[in-house]
Amino acid sequence: MNVLVTGGAGYIGTHVAVELSNAGHGVVLLDSLANSHAEAVRRVERVTGREVAFHTADCTDPVAVDRVFTKHTVDAVVHCAGLKAVGESTEQPVRYYRTNLNAVLTLCEVMHAHGVGAMVFSSSATVYGDPETVPITEDMPLAVANPYGATKLFAEQVLADTTAATSGWSVIALRYFNPIGAHPSGLIGEDPHGVPNNLFPYISQVAAGKRDKLSVFGDDYDTPDGTGVRDYLHIVDLARAHVAAVEHLADASGYRAYNIGTGTGVSVLESIRAFERASGRRVPYEVTARRPGDIATCYADPSAAERDLGWRAELSVEQACADAWRWQSANPNGFAGG
Ligand code: NAD
Ligand code: WQD
């Protein structure tokens, strides 16, 4: 299949492009470079050994998106493009709603105009808000926790309604839990701008000596060691879920959502220890106040994805730490280092 990956220069999009290409699919990447570098695309080419078609374009611009669909045969879209920082979304809600919702609306219209009805959408476990029980199954209540989460929930609704209204459409929303790590080649990985928001990029920068210490946001949660528990999955496993979903689209119709996680919860303190083992470096930390909006525990029941898509996570948190450390050590300045 020929697959258009929006947000294809980003953390998830680059890894998806590599796994799609490894599985024999053609890939076309589209990205505004709002939160990424063109160098990331060159790295995808190095990892795969193949040239990759890349378009610098904004997903909210119908003319630019239409141009890409006119130039290439597109059988399916993996829609990763969007803004993703939860804190920023509470400060700039209009920018988040405009970007993330206009992107999905524009894509739906352009896909419709070109007779393309297959999409895999980057959703998030954030759509469950603060779940009443864990592990989380797809039928549990959905809740808006912040503007970013709302954009994911609304985008899912747009896609479910569009799929119901359009014969032949097939859309899968993948609700990612916490992707971590990097490609084992050390050539692509997460490249946060400024101070990392997420745990593993922060730990990685502390291990590298770029930051003094990690703040552990609270150790008084109702969890085994008091720190937050999450379902961290290796980025390569996550990318492979997209390959499974894209291949499933061909024989399916309608709209479905799947949890993409390991099914296992890991605490902040366990994460620090795993990274220390993988890197051989110390990760100094201090316990600080809880971060507003954080929840105690969140992990997936990923059995629906295994049943329907034949996908499950295979790689460990230790492997993800080792790969993150390889990426961090080889690219101390991320893609900007060249
Ligand atoms: P990322 O920022 O690395 O990648 C997103 C890419 O989209 C970037 O390259 C950015 O330049 C591009 N982009 C932003 N606005 C755009 C626009 N209007 N038009 C075209 N391109 C645009 O983030 P990521 O971690 O790779 O996330 C990819 C998707 O997965 C996002 O939709 C995000 O919300 C979702 N997601 C991420 C996580 C996570 O923890 N990383 C978890 C759940 C869901
Ligand atoms: C993990 C744990 C923190 C940083 C976020 C988004 C979610 C999704 C994934 C996109 C928590 C603790 C963190 C730090 C810490 N993104 N922590 N010190 O909050 O589960 O999910 O990213 O969809 O929507 O909300 O991930 O990596 O920020 O935090 O102690 O410096 O690490 O409190 O327990 P989170 P995270």
Coordinates of N, CA and C and ligand atoms in Angstrom, one line a residue, residues 84 86 123-124 126 148 177-179 196-200 202 214-217 221 228-230 232 268 291 294-295, ligand 2:
K84 N 0.8 18.6 20.7 CA 0.6 17.5 21.7 C 0.9 17.9 23.2
V86 N 0.2 19.0 26.7 CA -1.0 19.2 27.5 C -1.0 20.6 28.2
S123 N -4.7 8.7 18.4 CA -5.4 9.2 19.5 C -4.5 8.9 20.8
S124 N -5.1 9.1 21.9 CA -4.3 9.0 23.1 C -5.2 8.5 24.3
T126 N -5.3 9.7 26.9 CA -5.9 10.9 27.6 C -7.4 11.0 27.4
Y148 N -6.1 19.8 25.0 CA -5.5 18.8 24.2 C -6.3 17.5 24.1
F177 N -0.8 4.7 24.8 CA -0.5 5.0 26.2 C 0.8 5.8 26.2
N178 N 1.9 5.4 26.9 CA 3.0 6.3 26.9 C 4.2 5.8 26.1
P179 N 4.4 6.3 24.9 CA 5.5 5.8 24.0 C 6.8 6.3 24.5
P196 N 11.9 19.2 28.5 CA 10.9 18.2 28.2 C 9.8 18.1 29.2
N197 N 8.6 17.9 28.6 CA 7.4 17.8 29.5 C 7.2 16.4 30.0
N198 N 7.8 15.4 29.3 CA 7.5 14.0 29.6 C 8.6 13.4 30.4
L199 N 8.3 12.3 31.1 CA 9.3 11.7 32.1 C 10.5 11.2 31.4
F200 N 10.4 10.4 30.4 CA 11.6 9.7 29.9 C 12.6 10.7 29.2
Y202 N 13.1 13.6 30.0 CA 13.7 14.4 31.1 C 14.8 13.5 31.7
L214 N 16.0 15.3 38.2 CA 14.6 15.1 37.9 C 13.8 15.5 39.1
S215 N 12.7 16.2 38.8 CA 11.6 16.4 39.8 C 10.6 15.2 39.7
V216 N 10.5 14.5 40.8 CA 9.5 13.4 40.8 C 8.2 14.1 41.3
F217 N 7.2 14.1 40.5 CA 6.0 14.9 40.8 C 5.1 14.1 41.8
Y221 N 0.9 9.2 46.0 CA -0.3 8.6 45.2 C -0.6 7.3 45.8
G228 N 3.6 8.1 40.4 CA 2.6 7.8 39.3 C 3.0 6.5 38.5
V229 N 2.0 5.8 38.1 CA 2.2 4.5 37.4 C 1.6 4.7 36.0
R230 N 2.4 4.4 35.0 CA 2.0 4.5 33.6 C 2.3 3.3 32.8
Y232 N 4.3 2.3 29.8 CA 5.3 2.8 28.9 C 5.5 1.8 27.8
V268 N 7.3 5.9 38.5 CA 8.3 6.8 38.2 C 9.7 6.3 38.8
R291 N 2.1 17.3 40.0 CA 1.8 18.1 38.9 C 0.3 18.2 38.7
D294 N -2.3 15.6 36.9 CA -1.8 14.2 36.9 C -2.8 13.2 37.6
I295 N -2.8 12.0 37.1 CA -3.5 10.9 37.8 C -2.6 9.9 38.3
Ligands
WQD2 C1 4.5 10.2 33.4 C2 4.7 10.2 34.9 C3 4.3 12.2 36.0 C4 7.8 14.3 34.3 C5 1.4 12.7 28.9 C6 0.1 13.3 28.4 C7 -0.7 12.3 27.6 C8 0.2 11.6 26.5 C9 1.5 11.1 27.0 C10 -0.2 12.6 24.4 C11 3.6 10.9 35.6 C12 5.8 11.8 36.2 C13 6.8 13.4 34.6 C14 8.7 14.7 35.3 C15 7.6 13.2 36.8 N1 0.5 12.5 25.5 N2 6.8 12.8 35.9 N3 8.6 14.2 36.5 O1 1.4 12.6 32.0 O2 1.2 10.1 31.7 O3 1.0 11.6 29.7 O4 2.1 12.2 27.8 O5 -1.3 12.2 24.2 O6 -1.8 12.9 27.1 O7 -0.6 13.8 29.5 O8 3.2 11.3 30.8 O9 5.7 11.4 30.8 O10 4.4 13.5 31.4 O11 4.4 11.6 33.0 O12 7.6 12.7 38.0 O13 9.5 15.6 35.0 O14 6.0 10.8 35.2 O15 3.8 12.8 37.2 O16 3.4 10.2 36.8 P1 1.7 11.4 31.2 P2 4.5 12.0 31.4

